[in-house]
PDB file of C-alpha atoms in Angstrom:
ATOM      1  CA  MET A 696    -141.842-138.656 136.784  1.00  0.00           C
ATOM      2  CA  SER A 697    -142.803-135.412 138.691  1.00  0.00           C
ATOM      3  CA  ALA A 698    -145.849-133.999 138.672  1.00  0.00           C
ATOM      4  CA  LYS A 699    -144.999-131.307 136.458  1.00  0.00           C
ATOM      5  CA  GLN A 700    -143.593-133.580 134.239  1.00  0.00           C
ATOM      6  CA  ASP A 701    -147.013-135.516 134.157  1.00  0.00           C
ATOM      7  CA  LEU A 702    -148.864-131.935 133.044  1.00  0.00           C
ATOM      8  CA  ALA A 703    -146.645-131.268 130.002  1.00  0.00           C
ATOM      9  CA  LYS A 704    -147.172-134.882 129.024  1.00  0.00           C
ATOM     10  CA  ALA A 705    -150.961-134.522 129.417  1.00  0.00           C
ATOM     11  CA  PHE A 706    -150.464-131.193 126.969  1.00  0.00           C
ATOM     12  CA  LEU A 707    -149.174-133.669 124.274  1.00  0.00           C
ATOM     13  CA  ALA A 708    -152.094-136.681 125.028  1.00  0.00           C
ATOM     14  CA  THR A 709    -154.971-134.260 124.981  1.00  0.00           C
ATOM     15  CA  GLN A 710    -153.705-132.270 121.679  1.00  0.00           C
ATOM     16  CA  SER A 711    -153.248-128.837 123.843  1.00  0.00           C
ATOM     17  CA  PHE A 712    -150.256-127.968 122.705  1.00  0.00           C
ATOM     18  CA  LYS A 713    -149.346-127.579 119.013  1.00  0.00           C
ATOM     19  CA  TRP A 714    -145.688-126.745 117.105  1.00  0.00           C
ATOM     20  CA  ASP A 715    -145.723-125.669 113.539  1.00  0.00           C
ATOM     21  CA  LYS A 716    -142.655-123.974 113.011  1.00  0.00           C
ATOM     22  CA  GLU A 717    -143.621-123.054 109.338  1.00  0.00           C
ATOM     23  CA  LYS A 718    -147.103-121.906 109.681  1.00  0.00           C
ATOM     24  CA  GLY A 719    -147.376-120.617 113.253  1.00  0.00           C
ATOM     25  CA  PHE A 720    -150.486-119.731 114.937  1.00  0.00           C
ATOM     26  CA  LYS A 721    -152.360-116.198 114.985  1.00  0.00           C
ATOM     27  CA  LEU A 722    -152.640-115.321 118.619  1.00  0.00           C
ATOM     28  CA  ALA A 723    -155.488-113.176 120.298  1.00  0.00           C
ATOM     29  CA  SER A 724    -153.313-110.087 120.185  1.00  0.00           C
ATOM     30  CA  GLY A 725    -152.813-110.768 116.268  1.00  0.00           C
ATOM     31  CA  ALA A 726    -149.298-111.763 116.575  1.00  0.00           C
ATOM     32  CA  VAL A 727    -148.039-114.883 114.961  1.00  0.00           C
ATOM     33  CA  SER A 728    -146.287-117.839 117.180  1.00  0.00           C
ATOM     34  CA  PRO A 729    -144.715-121.176 116.492  1.00  0.00           C
ATOM     35  CA  PHE A 730    -146.708-122.135 119.329  1.00  0.00           C
ATOM     36  CA  TYR A 731    -150.285-122.912 120.252  1.00  0.00           C
ATOM     37  CA  VAL A 732    -151.690-123.467 123.808  1.00  0.00           C
ATOM     38  CA  ASP A 733    -155.165-124.212 124.591  1.00  0.00           C
ATOM     39  CA  CYS A 734    -156.094-124.731 128.608  1.00  0.00           C
ATOM     40  CA  ARG A 735    -159.880-124.971 127.438  1.00  0.00           C
ATOM     41  CA  VAL A 736    -159.264-128.657 125.959  1.00  0.00           C
ATOM     42  CA  LEU A 737    -156.279-129.342 128.678  1.00  0.00           C
ATOM     43  CA  MET A 738    -159.112-128.073 131.369  1.00  0.00           C
ATOM     44  CA  ALA A 739    -161.577-130.636 130.065  1.00  0.00           C
ATOM     45  CA  HIS A 740    -160.209-133.626 131.213  1.00  0.00           C
ATOM     46  CA  PRO A 741    -160.120-134.735 134.760  1.00  0.00           C
ATOM     47  CA  GLY A 742    -156.502-136.113 134.948  1.00  0.00           C
ATOM     48  CA  PRO A 743    -154.908-133.333 133.581  1.00  0.00           C
ATOM     49  CA  ARG A 744    -157.569-131.206 135.303  1.00  0.00           C
ATOM     50  CA  ALA A 745    -156.357-132.565 138.895  1.00  0.00           C
ATOM     51  CA  LEU A 746    -152.441-132.073 138.133  1.00  0.00           C
ATOM     52  CA  VAL A 747    -153.380-128.266 137.415  1.00  0.00           C
ATOM     53  CA  SER A 748    -155.289-127.954 140.768  1.00  0.00           C
ATOM     54  CA  GLN A 749    -152.745-130.097 142.595  1.00  0.00           C
ATOM     55  CA  LEU A 750    -149.466-128.054 141.394  1.00  0.00           C
ATOM     56  CA  ALA A 751    -151.333-124.751 141.630  1.00  0.00           C
ATOM     57  CA  PHE A 752    -152.264-125.494 145.361  1.00  0.00           C
ATOM     58  CA  ASP A 753    -148.493-126.632 146.125  1.00  0.00           C
ATOM     59  CA  ALA A 754    -147.509-123.305 144.324  1.00  0.00           C
ATOM     60  CA  MET A 755    -150.012-121.369 146.432  1.00  0.00           C
ATOM     61  CA  LYS A 756    -150.403-123.156 149.886  1.00  0.00           C
ATOM     62  CA  ASN A 757    -148.545-120.951 151.698  1.00  0.00           C
ATOM     63  CA  LEU A 758    -149.650-117.845 150.705  1.00  0.00           C
ATOM     64  CA  ALA A 759    -152.620-115.437 152.390  1.00  0.00           C
ATOM     65  CA  VAL A 760    -155.378-116.425 150.059  1.00  0.00           C
ATOM     66  CA  ASP A 761    -159.393-115.849 150.844  1.00  0.00           C
ATOM     67  CA  CYS A 762    -160.528-116.219 146.961  1.00  0.00           C
ATOM     68  CA  ILE A 763    -159.238-116.867 143.503  1.00  0.00           C
ATOM     69  CA  GLY A 764    -160.474-116.098 139.908  1.00  0.00           C
ATOM     70  CA  GLY A 765    -159.734-114.417 136.692  1.00  0.00           C
ATOM     71  CA  LEU A 766    -161.153-113.534 133.430  1.00  0.00           C
ATOM     72  CA  GLU A 767    -164.138-115.275 131.907  1.00  0.00           C
ATOM     73  CA  ILE A 768    -164.345-117.962 130.397  1.00  0.00           C
ATOM     74  CA  GLY A 769    -160.538-119.520 131.011  1.00  0.00           C
ATOM     75  CA  ALA A 770    -160.257-118.865 134.417  1.00  0.00           C
ATOM     76  CA  ILE A 771    -163.664-120.302 135.782  1.00  0.00           C
ATOM     77  CA  SER A 772    -162.314-123.889 135.569  1.00  0.00           C
ATOM     78  CA  ILE A 773    -159.000-123.255 136.920  1.00  0.00           C
ATOM     79  CA  ALA A 774    -159.998-121.533 139.946  1.00  0.00           C
ATOM     80  CA  THR A 775    -162.879-123.800 141.043  1.00  0.00           C
ATOM     81  CA  ALA A 776    -160.362-126.975 140.623  1.00  0.00           C
ATOM     82  CA  ILE A 777    -157.730-124.865 142.681  1.00  0.00           C
ATOM     83  CA  SER A 778    -160.811-124.060 145.158  1.00  0.00           C
ATOM     84  CA  ASP A 779    -161.740-127.525 145.375  1.00  0.00           C
ATOM     85  CA  GLU A 780    -158.038-129.130 146.129  1.00  0.00           C
ATOM     86  CA  ALA A 781    -157.657-126.648 148.565  1.00  0.00           C
ATOM     87  CA  HIS A 782    -161.093-127.738 150.419  1.00  0.00           C
ATOM     88  CA  ARG A 783    -159.888-130.880 150.222  1.00  0.00           C
ATOM     89  CA  SER A 784    -156.949-129.123 152.432  1.00  0.00           C
ATOM     90  CA  ARG A 785    -159.233-127.494 154.424  1.00  0.00           C
ATOM     91  CA  LYS A 786    -158.485-124.384 152.921  1.00  0.00           C
ATOM     92  CA  ASP A 787    -161.592-121.956 152.108  1.00  0.00           C
ATOM     93  CA  TRP A 788    -160.637-120.509 149.249  1.00  0.00           C
ATOM     94  CA  ARG A 789    -163.847-118.888 147.440  1.00  0.00           C
ATOM     95  CA  THR A 790    -163.562-118.198 143.673  1.00  0.00           C
ATOM     96  CA  PHE A 791    -164.739-114.995 141.507  1.00  0.00           C
ATOM     97  CA  VAL A 792    -165.399-114.114 137.934  1.00  0.00           C
ATOM     98  CA  VAL A 793    -164.261-110.972 136.170  1.00  0.00           C
ATOM     99  CA  ARG A 794    -166.522-110.540 133.317  1.00  0.00           C
ATOM    100  CA  LYS A 795    -165.293-109.445 129.749  1.00  0.00           C
ATOM    101  CA  GLN A 796    -167.544-106.195 130.390  1.00  0.00           C
ATOM    102  CA  ALA A 797    -170.005-105.179 133.398  1.00  0.00           C
ATOM    103  CA  LYS A 798    -173.723-106.600 132.973  1.00  0.00           C
ATOM    104  CA  ASP A 799    -176.254-104.141 131.273  1.00  0.00           C
ATOM    105  CA  HIS A 800    -179.055-105.473 133.813  1.00  0.00           C
ATOM    106  CA  GLY A 801    -179.561-106.471 137.350  1.00  0.00           C
ATOM    107  CA  THR A 802    -176.464-105.139 139.483  1.00  0.00           C
ATOM    108  CA  GLY A 803    -174.469-104.318 136.594  1.00  0.00           C
ATOM    109  CA  LYS A 804    -171.656-106.147 138.114  1.00  0.00           C
ATOM    110  CA  LEU A 805    -168.242-106.391 136.605  1.00  0.00           C
ATOM    111  CA  ILE A 806    -167.304-109.436 139.484  1.00  0.00           C
ATOM    112  CA  GLU A 807    -169.310-112.374 139.985  1.00  0.00           C
ATOM    113  CA  GLY A 808    -169.132-115.118 142.642  1.00  0.00           C
ATOM    114  CA  ALA A 809    -167.690-115.070 146.111  1.00  0.00           C
ATOM    115  CA  ALA A 810    -165.312-112.575 147.095  1.00  0.00           C
ATOM    116  CA  LYS A 811    -165.579-109.644 148.277  1.00  0.00           C
ATOM    117  CA  ALA A 812    -163.658-105.858 149.196  1.00  0.00           C
ATOM    118  CA  GLY A 813    -160.632-106.597 151.014  1.00  0.00           C
ATOM    119  CA  ASP A 814    -160.095-110.031 150.709  1.00  0.00           C
ATOM    120  CA  LYS A 815    -156.394-111.419 149.620  1.00  0.00           C
ATOM    121  CA  ALA A 816    -157.219-112.377 145.913  1.00  0.00           C
ATOM    122  CA  VAL A 817    -155.361-114.600 143.685  1.00  0.00           C
ATOM    123  CA  VAL A 818    -155.603-114.038 139.718  1.00  0.00           C
ATOM    124  CA  VAL A 819    -155.352-116.793 137.666  1.00  0.00           C
ATOM    125  CA  ASP A 820    -155.221-117.619 133.923  1.00  0.00           C
ATOM    126  CA  ASP A 821    -154.744-119.961 131.478  1.00  0.00           C
ATOM    127  CA  VAL A 822    -152.037-118.853 128.922  1.00  0.00           C
ATOM    128  CA  LEU A 823    -149.800-115.673 129.812  1.00  0.00           C
ATOM    129  CA  THR A 824    -148.632-113.949 126.567  1.00  0.00           C
ATOM    130  CA  SER A 825    -148.945-110.462 126.568  1.00  0.00           C
ATOM    131  CA  GLY A 826    -150.092-110.513 130.310  1.00  0.00           C
ATOM    132  CA  GLY A 827    -153.403-108.445 129.400  1.00  0.00           C
ATOM    133  CA  SER A 828    -155.928-110.399 130.828  1.00  0.00           C
ATOM    134  CA  VAL A 829    -154.124-111.277 133.630  1.00  0.00           C
ATOM    135  CA  ILE A 830    -153.816-107.544 133.854  1.00  0.00           C
ATOM    136  CA  LYS A 831    -157.263-106.822 133.147  1.00  0.00           C
ATOM    137  CA  ALA A 832    -158.659-109.081 135.844  1.00  0.00           C
ATOM    138  CA  VAL A 833    -155.789-108.027 138.370  1.00  0.00           C
ATOM    139  CA  GLN A 834    -157.271-104.234 137.740  1.00  0.00           C
ATOM    140  CA  ALA A 835    -161.057-105.098 137.675  1.00  0.00           C
ATOM    141  CA  ALA A 836    -160.375-107.142 141.039  1.00  0.00           C
ATOM    142  CA  ARG A 837    -158.210-104.194 142.778  1.00  0.00           C
ATOM    143  CA  ASP A 838    -160.982-101.780 141.680  1.00  0.00           C
ATOM    144  CA  ALA A 839    -163.509-103.892 143.567  1.00  0.00           C
ATOM    145  CA  GLY A 840    -161.364-103.699 146.577  1.00  0.00           C
ATOM    146  CA  LEU A 841    -159.626-107.044 146.235  1.00  0.00           C
ATOM    147  CA  ASN A 842    -155.621-107.048 147.255  1.00  0.00           C
ATOM    148  CA  VAL A 843    -153.913-108.817 144.450  1.00  0.00           C
ATOM    149  CA  THR A 844    -150.265-109.907 144.968  1.00  0.00           C
ATOM    150  CA  HIS A 845    -150.136-112.921 143.119  1.00  0.00           C
ATOM    151  CA  ALA A 846    -151.287-114.326 139.855  1.00  0.00           C
ATOM    152  CA  LEU A 847    -151.416-118.056 138.584  1.00  0.00           C
ATOM    153  CA  VAL A 848    -151.019-119.408 134.987  1.00  0.00           C
ATOM    154  CA  ILE A 849    -151.130-122.863 133.672  1.00  0.00           C
ATOM    155  CA  VAL A 850    -148.333-121.747 130.890  1.00  0.00           C
ATOM    156  CA  ASP A 851    -146.155-119.009 130.496  1.00  0.00           C
ATOM    157  CA  ARG A 852    -145.465-118.368 126.746  1.00  0.00           C
ATOM    158  CA  GLN A 853    -142.539-116.503 127.658  1.00  0.00           C
ATOM    159  CA  GLU A 854    -143.177-114.042 124.854  1.00  0.00           C
ATOM    160  CA  GLN A 855    -144.293-110.089 124.527  1.00  0.00           C
ATOM    161  CA  GLU A 856    -142.744-109.481 127.738  1.00  0.00           C
ATOM    162  CA  GLY A 857    -145.961-110.376 129.736  1.00  0.00           C
ATOM    163  CA  ARG A 858    -144.184-111.605 132.697  1.00  0.00           C
ATOM    164  CA  LYS A 859    -142.548-108.103 132.994  1.00  0.00           C
ATOM    165  CA  LYS A 860    -145.821-106.599 132.129  1.00  0.00           C
ATOM    166  CA  VAL A 861    -147.806-108.148 135.213  1.00  0.00           C
ATOM    167  CA  GLU A 862    -145.012-107.770 137.903  1.00  0.00           C
ATOM    168  CA  GLU A 863    -144.621-104.330 137.199  1.00  0.00           C
ATOM    169  CA  LEU A 864    -148.140-103.731 138.913  1.00  0.00           C
ATOM    170  CA  GLY A 865    -146.614-105.634 141.697  1.00  0.00           C
ATOM    171  CA  VAL A 866    -147.998-108.922 141.173  1.00  0.00           C
ATOM    172  CA  THR A 867    -145.906-111.966 141.344  1.00  0.00           C
ATOM    173  CA  LEU A 868    -146.384-114.560 138.679  1.00  0.00           C
ATOM    174  CA  ILE A 869    -146.380-118.197 139.121  1.00  0.00           C
ATOM    175  CA  SER A 870    -146.390-120.485 136.265  1.00  0.00           C
ATOM    176  CA  LEU A 871    -146.947-124.071 136.326  1.00  0.00           C
ATOM    177  CA  LEU A 872    -144.830-124.538 133.102  1.00  0.00           C
ATOM    178  CA  THR A 873    -143.047-122.844 130.505  1.00  0.00           C
ATOM    179  CA  ILE A 874    -143.145-122.864 126.780  1.00  0.00           C
ATOM    180  CA  LYS A 875    -139.748-124.373 127.340  1.00  0.00           C
ATOM    181  CA  ASP A 876    -141.341-127.103 129.529  1.00  0.00           C
ATOM    182  CA  LEU A 877    -144.046-128.083 126.702  1.00  0.00           C
ATOM    183  CA  THR A 878    -141.466-127.885 123.615  1.00  0.00           C
ATOM    184  CA  ALA A 879    -138.448-130.082 125.589  1.00  0.00           C
ATOM    185  CA  THR A 880    -141.594-132.499 126.486  1.00  0.00           C
ATOM    186  CA  ALA A 881    -142.780-132.604 122.763  1.00  0.00           C
ATOM    187  CA  GLY A 882    -139.047-132.970 121.578  1.00  0.00           C
ATOM    188  CA  GLU A 883    -138.899-136.077 123.185  1.00  0.00           C
ATOM    189  CA  LYS A 884    -141.504-137.867 121.369  1.00  0.00           C
TER     190      LYS A 884
END
């Protein structure tokens, strides 16, 4: 079995994927979907977290990368896990976090961590639906002088043209899984 199949099965084992054709689930956008994907639960488990970091590193290892990060809170564990995996392969991929809003005290930064202007950055996020979180993180990173050409998500829900909207920014989107991968795996059970 492949690591990708193992990750899809881990979504089921950790109850991080739910499918309700009748009632559905309300999304952040207000839309209702028959699918609920909760990567925060998935990333709270060491085995699935290791699968995410392995698959993400494999997908990114040939890219020119200085740092990885994305919007708080979801991207923190993802970026950290990938950075740790890269470190084991002797790559120094630092991490950063994009705050939802700049602090009103201290330095008032919108981006925290070890990113600096001119860095080649990959934005990461847990789930892609409309693309809003990825787009916000890409724009904030670019405003801070980071060079963002790629984004990585754990699951592309393949809804609301999220991929298209992200790619319209000149960003190549990498997804470890799609909603089709999860429904196919759930259908096997």
